[in-house]
Structure formats: structure tokens, C-alpha cells
PDB file of C-alpha atoms and ligand atoms in Angstrom:
ATOM      1  CA  MET A 667    -186.545  45.943  94.701  1.00 55.00           C
ATOM      2  CA  ASN A 668    -188.710  44.560  91.905  1.00 61.00           C
ATOM      3  CA  ASN A 669    -187.680  44.510  88.295  1.00 62.00           C
ATOM      4  CA  PRO A 670    -189.925  47.235  86.778  1.00 61.00           C
ATOM      5  CA  PHE A 671    -188.618  49.647  89.379  1.00 58.00           C
ATOM      6  CA  LYS A 672    -185.005  48.818  88.467  1.00 58.00           C
ATOM      7  CA  ILE A 673    -185.761  49.361  84.825  1.00 54.00           C
ATOM      8  CA  ALA A 674    -187.346  52.704  85.584  1.00 57.00           C
ATOM      9  CA  ILE A 675    -184.271  53.845  87.497  1.00 52.00           C
ATOM     10  CA  VAL A 676    -181.895  52.667  84.671  1.00 51.00           C
ATOM     11  CA  SER A 677    -183.986  54.412  82.004  1.00 53.00           C
ATOM     12  CA  LEU A 678    -184.046  57.628  84.052  1.00 49.00           C
ATOM     13  CA  GLY A 679    -180.297  57.364  84.421  1.00 47.00           C
ATOM     14  CA  ILE A 680    -179.785  56.978  80.697  1.00 47.00           C
ATOM     15  CA  ALA A 681    -182.048  59.897  79.877  1.00 48.00           C
ATOM     16  CA  PHE A 682    -180.205  62.035  82.396  1.00 47.00           C
ATOM     17  CA  LEU A 683    -176.781  61.063  81.118  1.00 46.00           C
ATOM     18  CA  SER A 684    -177.621  61.609  77.503  1.00 47.00           C
ATOM     19  CA  SER A 685    -179.138  65.053  78.231  1.00 46.00           C
ATOM     20  CA  CYS A 686    -175.918  66.026  79.952  1.00 44.00           C
ATOM     21  CA  TYR A 687    -173.870  64.877  77.047  1.00 47.00           C
ATOM     22  CA  TYR A 688    -175.986  66.857  74.692  1.00 47.00           C
ATOM     23  CA  ASP A 689    -175.602  70.021  76.819  1.00 49.00           C
ATOM     24  CA  ASN A 690    -171.792  69.684  76.895  1.00 47.00           C
ATOM     25  CA  GLU A 691    -171.579  69.217  73.173  1.00 47.00           C
ATOM     26  CA  GLU A 692    -173.500  72.451  72.690  1.00 45.00           C
ATOM     27  CA  GLU A 693    -171.146  74.217  75.005  1.00 50.00           C
ATOM     28  CA  LEU A 694    -167.986  72.821  73.414  1.00 51.00           C
ATOM     29  CA  TYR A 695    -169.020  73.569  69.838  1.00 49.00           C
ATOM     30  CA  PRO A 696    -171.284  76.581  70.050  1.00 47.00           C
ATOM     31  CA  ASN A 697    -173.113  76.996  66.764  1.00 42.00           C
ATOM     32  CA  THR A 698    -169.948  76.082  64.807  1.00 44.00           C
ATOM     33  CA  ASN A 699    -172.005  75.121  61.785  1.00 43.00           C
ATOM     34  CA  LEU A 700    -174.155  78.203  61.865  1.00 45.00           C
ATOM     35  CA  LEU A 701    -171.291  80.762  62.198  1.00 55.00           C
ATOM     36  CA  CYS A 702    -168.964  79.259  59.603  1.00 68.00           C
ATOM     37  CA  ASP A 703    -167.848  75.998  58.070  1.00 67.00           C
ATOM     38  CA  SER A 704    -164.615  75.520  59.957  1.00 68.00           C
ATOM     39  CA  VAL A 705    -164.755  71.697  60.178  1.00 78.00           C
ATOM     40  CA  VAL A 706    -162.565  70.900  57.188  1.00 84.00           C
ATOM     41  CA  VAL A 707    -160.035  73.673  56.796  1.00 93.00           C
ATOM     42  CA  SER A 708    -157.583  74.369  53.969  1.00 96.00           C
ATOM     43  CA  TYR A 709    -154.422  76.414  54.088  1.00 98.00           C
ATOM     44  CA  LYS A 710    -155.006  78.029  50.678  1.00 97.00           C
ATOM     45  CA  THR A 711    -158.664  78.886  50.851  1.00 95.00           C
ATOM     46  CA  ASP A 712    -159.101  79.488  54.655  1.00 96.00           C
ATOM     47  CA  VAL A 713    -155.938  80.088  56.647  1.00 98.00           C
ATOM     48  CA  ASP A 714    -153.770  82.003  54.176  1.00 98.00           C
ATOM     49  CA  PRO A 715    -156.477  84.606  53.499  1.00 97.00           C
ATOM     50  CA  ILE A 716    -156.952  85.173  57.201  1.00 98.00           C
ATOM     51  CA  LEU A 717    -153.225  85.724  57.711  1.00 98.00           C
ATOM     52  CA  GLN A 718    -153.022  87.978  54.656  1.00 98.00           C
ATOM     53  CA  ASN A 719    -155.919  89.986  55.992  1.00 98.00           C
ATOM     54  CA  TYR A 720    -154.817  90.332  59.667  1.00 98.00           C
ATOM     55  CA  CYS A 721    -151.112  89.707  59.834  1.00 98.00           C
ATOM     56  CA  VAL A 722    -149.028  90.042  56.669  1.00 98.00           C
ATOM     57  CA  GLY A 723    -149.070  93.844  56.735  1.00 97.00           C
ATOM     58  CA  CYS A 724    -146.683  93.724  59.763  1.00 98.00           C
ATOM     59  CA  HIS A 725    -145.200  90.308  59.005  1.00 98.00           C
ATOM     60  CA  ASN A 726    -143.638  90.117  55.548  1.00 97.00           C
ATOM     61  CA  ALA A 727    -140.157  89.725  54.137  1.00 95.00           C
ATOM     62  CA  ASN A 728    -139.455  93.464  54.181  1.00 96.00           C
ATOM     63  CA  ASN A 729    -141.007  93.952  57.594  1.00 96.00           C
ATOM     64  CA  PRO A 730    -140.760  90.806  59.754  1.00 97.00           C
ATOM     65  CA  GLY A 731    -142.396  91.907  63.078  1.00 96.00           C
ATOM     66  CA  GLY A 732    -140.692  90.051  65.900  1.00 97.00           C
ATOM     67  CA  GLY A 733    -138.917  87.976  63.237  1.00 97.00           C
ATOM     68  CA  TYR A 734    -142.127  86.298  62.044  1.00 98.00           C
ATOM     69  CA  VAL A 735    -143.358  86.222  58.487  1.00 98.00           C
ATOM     70  CA  TYR A 736    -146.666  84.810  57.104  1.00 98.00           C
ATOM     71  CA  ASP A 737    -146.066  85.188  53.393  1.00 97.00           C
ATOM     72  CA  THR A 738    -145.696  81.560  52.592  1.00 97.00           C
ATOM     73  CA  TYR A 739    -146.785  78.127  53.869  1.00 98.00           C
ATOM     74  CA  ALA A 740    -143.197  77.421  55.131  1.00 98.00           C
ATOM     75  CA  ASP A 741    -143.115  80.673  57.100  1.00 97.00           C
ATOM     76  CA  THR A 742    -146.506  80.029  58.601  1.00 98.00           C
ATOM     77  CA  LYS A 743    -145.592  76.391  59.440  1.00 98.00           C
ATOM     78  CA  ASN A 744    -142.580  77.753  61.509  1.00 98.00           C
ATOM     79  CA  SER A 745    -144.992  79.657  63.650  1.00 98.00           C
ATOM     80  CA  VAL A 746    -147.361  76.622  64.024  1.00 98.00           C
ATOM     81  CA  ASP A 747    -144.486  74.384  65.084  1.00 98.00           C
ATOM     82  CA  ASP A 748    -143.105  76.628  67.859  1.00 98.00           C
ATOM     83  CA  GLY A 749    -146.666  77.323  69.139  1.00 98.00           C
ATOM     84  CA  THR A 750    -146.643  81.018  68.463  1.00 98.00           C
ATOM     85  CA  LEU A 751    -149.483  81.081  65.884  1.00 98.00           C
ATOM     86  CA  LEU A 752    -151.993  79.643  68.347  1.00 97.00           C
ATOM     87  CA  GLY A 753    -150.493  81.467  71.337  1.00 98.00           C
ATOM     88  CA  VAL A 754    -150.538  85.047  69.932  1.00 98.00           C
ATOM     89  CA  THR A 755    -153.912  84.763  68.138  1.00 98.00           C
ATOM     90  CA  ASN A 756    -155.702  83.300  71.217  1.00 97.00           C
ATOM     91  CA  HIS A 757    -153.930  85.785  73.458  1.00 97.00           C
ATOM     92  CA  TYR A 758    -152.471  82.995  75.650  1.00 97.00           C
ATOM     93  CA  THR A 759    -150.321  84.066  78.674  1.00 97.00           C
ATOM     94  CA  GLY A 760    -146.640  84.359  77.678  1.00 97.00           C
ATOM     95  CA  PHE A 761    -147.280  85.517  74.098  1.00 98.00           C
ATOM     96  CA  SER A 762    -147.565  88.942  72.587  1.00 98.00           C
ATOM     97  CA  SER A 763    -151.295  89.488  71.690  1.00 98.00           C
ATOM     98  CA  MET A 764    -151.872  89.686  67.933  1.00 98.00           C
ATOM     99  CA  PRO A 765    -152.913  91.496  65.827  1.00 98.00           C
ATOM    100  CA  LYS A 766    -150.768  94.040  67.650  1.00 98.00           C
ATOM    101  CA  GLY A 767    -152.835  97.035  68.791  1.00 97.00           C
ATOM    102  CA  GLY A 768    -155.973  95.448  67.347  1.00 96.00           C
ATOM    103  CA  SER A 769    -158.767  93.175  68.684  1.00 96.00           C
ATOM    104  CA  LYS A 770    -158.715  89.434  68.757  1.00 97.00           C
ATOM    105  CA  LEU A 771    -159.692  87.695  65.588  1.00 97.00           C
ATOM    106  CA  PRO A 772    -163.393  86.708  65.251  1.00 95.00           C
ATOM    107  CA  ALA A 773    -164.322  83.314  66.773  1.00 94.00           C
ATOM    108  CA  CYS A 774    -164.809  81.848  63.319  1.00 93.00           C
ATOM    109  CA  GLU A 775    -161.324  82.755  62.148  1.00 95.00           C
ATOM    110  CA  LEU A 776    -159.833  81.444  65.396  1.00 96.00           C
ATOM    111  CA  GLY A 777    -161.700  78.163  65.008  1.00 94.00           C
ATOM    112  CA  LYS A 778    -160.442  77.790  61.442  1.00 95.00           C
ATOM    113  CA  ILE A 779    -156.809  78.280  62.483  1.00 96.00           C
ATOM    114  CA  ARG A 780    -157.237  75.904  65.434  1.00 95.00           C
ATOM    115  CA  ASN A 781    -158.892  73.207  63.326  1.00 94.00           C
ATOM    116  CA  TRP A 782    -156.334  73.482  60.573  1.00 96.00           C
ATOM    117  CA  ILE A 783    -153.572  72.950  63.086  1.00 96.00           C
ATOM    118  CA  SER A 784    -155.236  70.017  64.733  1.00 93.00           C
ATOM    119  CA  GLU A 785    -155.765  68.498  61.283  1.00 94.00           C
ATOM    120  CA  GLY A 786    -151.977  68.529  60.868  1.00 96.00           C
ATOM    121  CA  ALA A 787    -151.433  72.080  59.441  1.00 97.00           C
ATOM    122  CA  LEU A 788    -151.222  70.634  55.926  1.00 97.00           C
ATOM    123  CA  ASN A 789    -150.206  72.563  52.818  1.00 98.00           C
ATOM    124  CA  ASN A 790    -153.603  71.987  51.389  1.00 97.00           C
TER     125      ASN A 790
HETATM  126  C1  HEC B1678    -149.770  96.338  63.489  1.00 69.05           C
HETATM  127  C2  HEC B1678    -148.691  95.465  63.162  1.00 69.05           C
HETATM  128  C3  HEC B1678    -148.920  93.965  63.480  1.00 69.05           C
HETATM  129  C4  HEC B1678    -149.988  93.138  63.178  1.00 69.05           C
HETATM  130  C5  HEC B1678    -151.239  93.490  62.401  1.00 69.05           C
HETATM  131  C6  HEC B1678    -149.624  91.832  63.611  1.00 69.05           C
HETATM  132  N1  HEC B1678    -148.437  91.824  64.247  1.00 69.05           N
HETATM  133 FE1  HEC B1678    -147.440  90.256  65.084  1.00 69.05          FE
HETATM  134  N2  HEC B1678    -145.969  91.503  65.768  1.00 69.05           N
HETATM  135  C7  HEC B1678    -145.861  92.785  65.462  1.00 69.05           C
HETATM  136  C8  HEC B1678    -144.656  93.354  66.051  1.00 69.05           C
HETATM  137  C9  HEC B1678    -144.198  94.816  66.004  1.00 69.05           C
HETATM  138  C10 HEC B1678    -144.029  92.311  66.803  1.00 69.05           C
HETATM  139  C11 HEC B1678    -142.775  92.327  67.660  1.00 69.05           C
HETATM  140  C12 HEC B1678    -143.042  92.916  69.024  1.00 69.05           C
HETATM  141  C13 HEC B1678    -143.931  92.089  69.889  1.00 69.05           C
HETATM  142  O1  HEC B1678    -143.638  90.855  70.075  1.00 69.05           O
HETATM  143  O2  HEC B1678    -144.902  92.608  70.410  1.00 69.05           O
HETATM  144  C14 HEC B1678    -144.884  91.150  66.561  1.00 69.05           C
HETATM  145  C15 HEC B1678    -144.664  89.912  67.088  1.00 69.05           C
HETATM  146  C16 HEC B1678    -145.301  88.762  66.698  1.00 69.05           C
HETATM  147  C17 HEC B1678    -144.955  87.410  67.077  1.00 69.05           C
HETATM  148  C18 HEC B1678    -143.853  87.036  68.035  1.00 69.05           C
HETATM  149  C19 HEC B1678    -144.458  87.090  69.432  1.00 69.05           C
HETATM  150  C20 HEC B1678    -143.711  86.479  70.529  1.00 69.05           C
HETATM  151  O3  HEC B1678    -144.365  86.288  71.585  1.00 69.05           O
HETATM  152  O4  HEC B1678    -142.548  86.235  70.388  1.00 69.05           O
HETATM  153  C21 HEC B1678    -145.830  86.538  66.458  1.00 69.05           C
HETATM  154  C22 HEC B1678    -145.822  85.022  66.500  1.00 69.05           C
HETATM  155  C23 HEC B1678    -146.805  87.348  65.687  1.00 69.05           C
HETATM  156  N3  HEC B1678    -146.433  88.721  65.870  1.00 69.05           N
HETATM  157  C24 HEC B1678    -147.821  86.888  64.940  1.00 69.05           C
HETATM  158  C25 HEC B1678    -148.813  87.696  64.400  1.00 69.05           C
HETATM  159  C26 HEC B1678    -150.036  87.080  63.774  1.00 69.05           C
HETATM  160  C27 HEC B1678    -150.369  85.646  63.664  1.00 69.05           C
HETATM  161  C28 HEC B1678    -150.764  88.206  63.405  1.00 69.05           C
HETATM  162  C29 HEC B1678    -152.125  88.148  62.772  1.00 69.05           C
HETATM  163  C30 HEC B1678    -153.198  87.471  63.485  1.00 69.05           C
HETATM  164  C31 HEC B1678    -149.998  89.418  63.724  1.00 69.05           C
HETATM  165  N4  HEC B1678    -148.871  89.024  64.313  1.00 69.05           N
HETATM  166  C32 HEC B1678    -150.479  90.710  63.463  1.00 69.05           C
HETATM  167  C33 HEC B1678    -146.725  93.544  64.706  1.00 69.05           C
HETATM  168  C34 HEC B1678    -147.957  93.090  64.212  1.00 69.05           C
END
């Protein structure tokens, strides 16, 4: 096999591999930046408003559905630490699906919660 032919094969290989990588990235993070800015997530400005909006009506000090409350950071952190916040909101097997009787949170809200947790679930 002569050298130019090898080079052609290698370049084709690189082009093929990089196009695959690009496709996967698109699938893994579909339009994240177009739908919402969920890359850097704050408890106060992103996560707390979502919980207030979708959860606190049934999960507050006077009415702690299933024993869970989302009034404060500390309450919410408990549900992060035992895995229930991710489990119930993503409707994972073995968890009650939340919001109870409602539809799953929009992808953007789920992404914000997920990213906030993977960034360490900070009180930020
Ligand atoms: C309409 C009322 C209602 C809403 C809205 C609601 N919940 Fe619940 N939730 C309940 C009730 C009642 C229970 C206890 C019975 C059960 O587990 O289904 C419960 C249980 C839970 C549990 C314990 C589940 C388990 O598997 O042990 C968690 C965690 C939870 N909810 C989180 C949430 C979160 C997070 C939201 C918002 C995304 C939310 N809930 C919205 C009523 C609600």
C-alpha cells in the first residue's frame, strides 16, 4: 500500500469519526441552548421557583405530601440526597410520579433540576 493511499484512508476515518461524535452530541444535548439556559443553574433563581410552581402546593409544612416538603433549601436538599427529587420528577421506576395527577415537568425544567444536582445541589 503506498503512502498517499494510507493518508486518504486515515483522513476518511477521521472525518467519519468526527461526524459521529457531532451526531451524538446533538442527540445528548438536544437544543439545550435554544430551549433554555440550563447550563449554570441556581437554587434561588431556577430550582426554587420550579418547586414553588409545581410542588409546594402539596408539599409544605402544613401539608407534607408523603412526608416531603419543598419550602426551604434544607427540605429540598433532603429529597436530593435520598434520590427522590430526580426519581419522582423523571418518573423513574420505583418512585411515585410527580406532580401527582399532573403531567411530567417540561424538558427545560427537568434539565435545570438535573444540572443543578450534578453541579452539587448548592444553596446558590
Ligand atoms: C397534587 C398534589 C401534589 C403535587 C402537585 C406534587 N405532589 Fe408529591 N406527593 C403528593 C402526595 C399525596 C404524595 C404521597 C403519596 C404518593 O407517594 O403518591 C406525594 C409524594 C411525593 C414524594 C414521595 C414519593 C415516594 O416515592 O416516596 C416525593 C419525593 C414527592 N411527592 C415530590 C414531589 C415533587 C418534586 C413535586 C413537584 C414536581 C410534587 N411532589 C408535586 C402530592 C403531590
